[in-house]
Amino acid sequence: IEEKALGILEQMERLSREGEAHLLPNAYTYSAVINCFARSKEPDKAVKAVSVLQQMEEQYRLGNNSARPNVVAYNSVLNACAYTVGEQENIDTAFKIACLVFDEVRTSDYTRPTHITYGTFIQVCGNFMPESKIRENLIEATFKRCAQEGLVSNLVWKKLRLAASSELFQALQETAAKDNNEAKWSRNT
């Protein structure tokens, strides 16, 4: 179904260039196709999802203002990465894509990360990084940035519990309990 969705998107782009302005794809169209790849069983779904995101970004740069990438599109690419399975090469590629997309959404001029963005990136780290101090540091830094932005939700706690060591999870829970931090950390969710 994902390849069929991509074919329809490409046909819409072609027809809109030929004068059928009402068929001009928008952010919802691109996000729907990205989501099709994210939910597929394709081993290279992360590559295909980010390719559609890049296509979306290119259309926006070319003047299709309705194709401006939104956080839903970025989160769908992160989701494709988080659920990539198969050969190690596919997993390594998915992890690299997730890191780049996470950085892109954090530094974007036109969208901001949400609790879903942070939770899904924490999940990617837990799924694909070997247990190590580097993994712990990345998960902790990501969680702290999420907390600083007031985006800690139940979803973020759930993903953190699955990805972090029990020691790190407990330490962050204890910090949340102090000085009304939990309320501050979730003020924007």
Tab-separated table of C-alpha atoms in Angstrom, residues 66-171:
chain	number	residue	atom	x	y	z
A	66	SER	CA	1.029	24.207	1.754
A	67	ALA	CA	3.782	21.553	1.732
A	68	ARG	CA	5.705	23.156	4.595
A	69	PRO	CA	6.910	20.239	6.731
A	70	ASN	CA	5.160	19.957	10.074
A	71	VAL	CA	5.924	18.073	13.257
A	72	VAL	CA	3.590	15.240	12.206
A	73	ALA	CA	5.795	14.539	9.186
A	74	TYR	CA	8.971	14.564	11.296
A	75	ASN	CA	7.394	12.366	13.962
A	76	SER	CA	6.240	9.878	11.326
A	77	VAL	CA	9.806	9.571	10.031
A	78	LEU	CA	11.042	9.034	13.604
A	79	ASN	CA	8.354	6.375	14.019
A	80	ALA	CA	9.531	4.615	10.849
A	81	CYS	CA	13.035	4.612	12.319
A	82	ALA	CA	11.902	3.350	15.733
A	83	TYR	CA	10.170	0.322	14.244
A	84	THR	CA	12.764	-0.643	11.657
A	85	VAL	CA	13.691	-4.324	11.812
A	86	GLY	CA	15.838	-6.593	9.717
A	87	GLU	CA	19.464	-6.450	8.704
A	88	GLN	CA	21.945	-4.508	10.819
A	89	GLU	CA	22.580	-2.179	7.885
A	90	ASN	CA	18.900	-1.143	7.869
A	91	ILE	CA	18.948	-0.599	11.632
A	92	ASP	CA	22.155	1.460	11.493
A	93	THR	CA	20.710	3.571	8.690
A	94	ALA	CA	17.451	4.065	10.598
A	95	PHE	CA	19.388	5.241	13.667
A	96	LYS	CA	21.382	7.756	11.600
A	97	ILE	CA	18.216	9.048	9.954
A	98	ALA	CA	16.526	9.406	13.356
A	99	CYS	CA	19.455	11.447	14.693
A	100	LEU	CA	19.406	13.764	11.682
A	101	VAL	CA	15.622	14.192	11.689
A	102	PHE	CA	15.534	14.788	15.456
A	103	ASP	CA	18.196	17.473	15.093
A	104	GLU	CA	16.360	18.995	12.139
A	105	VAL	CA	13.034	19.303	13.966
A	106	ARG	CA	14.761	20.765	17.041
A	107	THR	CA	16.453	23.483	14.955
A	108	SER	CA	13.624	24.108	12.476
A	109	ASP	CA	12.454	27.655	11.823
A	110	TYR	CA	8.858	26.581	11.293
A	111	THR	CA	8.055	23.734	13.662
A	112	ARG	CA	8.889	22.622	17.188
A	113	PRO	CA	9.300	19.165	18.706
A	114	THR	CA	6.438	17.711	20.726
A	115	HIS	CA	6.342	15.124	23.489
A	116	ILE	CA	5.895	12.536	20.709
A	117	THR	CA	9.119	13.716	19.059
A	118	TYR	CA	11.069	13.298	22.300
A	119	GLY	CA	9.433	10.023	23.291
A	120	THR	CA	10.010	8.454	19.890
A	121	PHE	CA	13.646	9.559	19.776
A	122	ILE	CA	14.220	8.096	23.246
A	123	GLN	CA	12.664	4.876	21.942
A	124	VAL	CA	15.042	4.879	18.944
A	125	CYS	CA	18.013	5.208	21.311
A	126	GLY	CA	16.751	2.360	23.472
A	127	ASN	CA	16.033	0.129	20.485
A	128	PHE	CA	19.233	0.604	18.535
A	129	MET	CA	22.054	1.667	20.828
A	130	PRO	CA	23.876	-0.973	22.842
A	131	GLU	CA	23.676	-0.595	26.611
A	132	SER	CA	26.499	1.783	27.447
A	133	LYS	CA	27.361	5.048	29.130
A	134	ILE	CA	27.011	6.810	25.767
A	135	ARG	CA	23.429	5.534	25.411
A	136	GLU	CA	22.604	6.570	28.986
A	137	ASN	CA	24.067	10.029	28.431
A	138	LEU	CA	22.127	10.551	25.202
A	139	ILE	CA	18.858	9.368	26.729
A	140	GLU	CA	19.395	11.538	29.817
A	141	ALA	CA	20.306	14.621	27.766
A	142	THR	CA	17.261	14.120	25.524
A	143	PHE	CA	14.964	13.712	28.517
A	144	LYS	CA	16.400	16.809	30.227
A	145	ARG	CA	15.867	18.901	27.098
A	146	CYS	CA	12.299	17.573	26.923
A	147	ALA	CA	11.786	18.525	30.583
A	148	GLN	CA	13.293	21.967	30.021
A	149	GLU	CA	10.764	22.544	27.231
A	150	GLY	CA	7.914	21.342	29.459
A	151	LEU	CA	7.055	18.410	27.206
A	152	VAL	CA	7.322	15.425	29.562
A	153	SER	CA	4.136	13.383	29.174
A	154	ASN	CA	3.075	9.883	30.166
A	155	LEU	CA	4.302	8.742	26.748
A	156	VAL	CA	7.779	10.161	27.409
A	157	TRP	CA	7.915	8.458	30.829
A	158	LYS	CA	6.846	5.159	29.239
A	159	LYS	CA	9.502	5.356	26.509
A	160	LEU	CA	12.104	6.410	29.090
A	161	ARG	CA	11.281	3.453	31.348
A	162	LEU	CA	11.839	1.072	28.416
A	163	ALA	CA	15.025	2.722	27.120
A	164	ALA	CA	16.951	3.852	30.207
A	165	SER	CA	18.662	1.778	32.831
A	166	SER	CA	16.633	1.288	35.996
A	167	GLU	CA	19.158	3.496	37.840
A	168	LEU	CA	18.755	6.403	35.424
A	169	PHE	CA	14.979	6.047	35.361
A	170	GLN	CA	14.781	6.056	39.150
A	171	ALA	CA	17.124	9.050	39.443
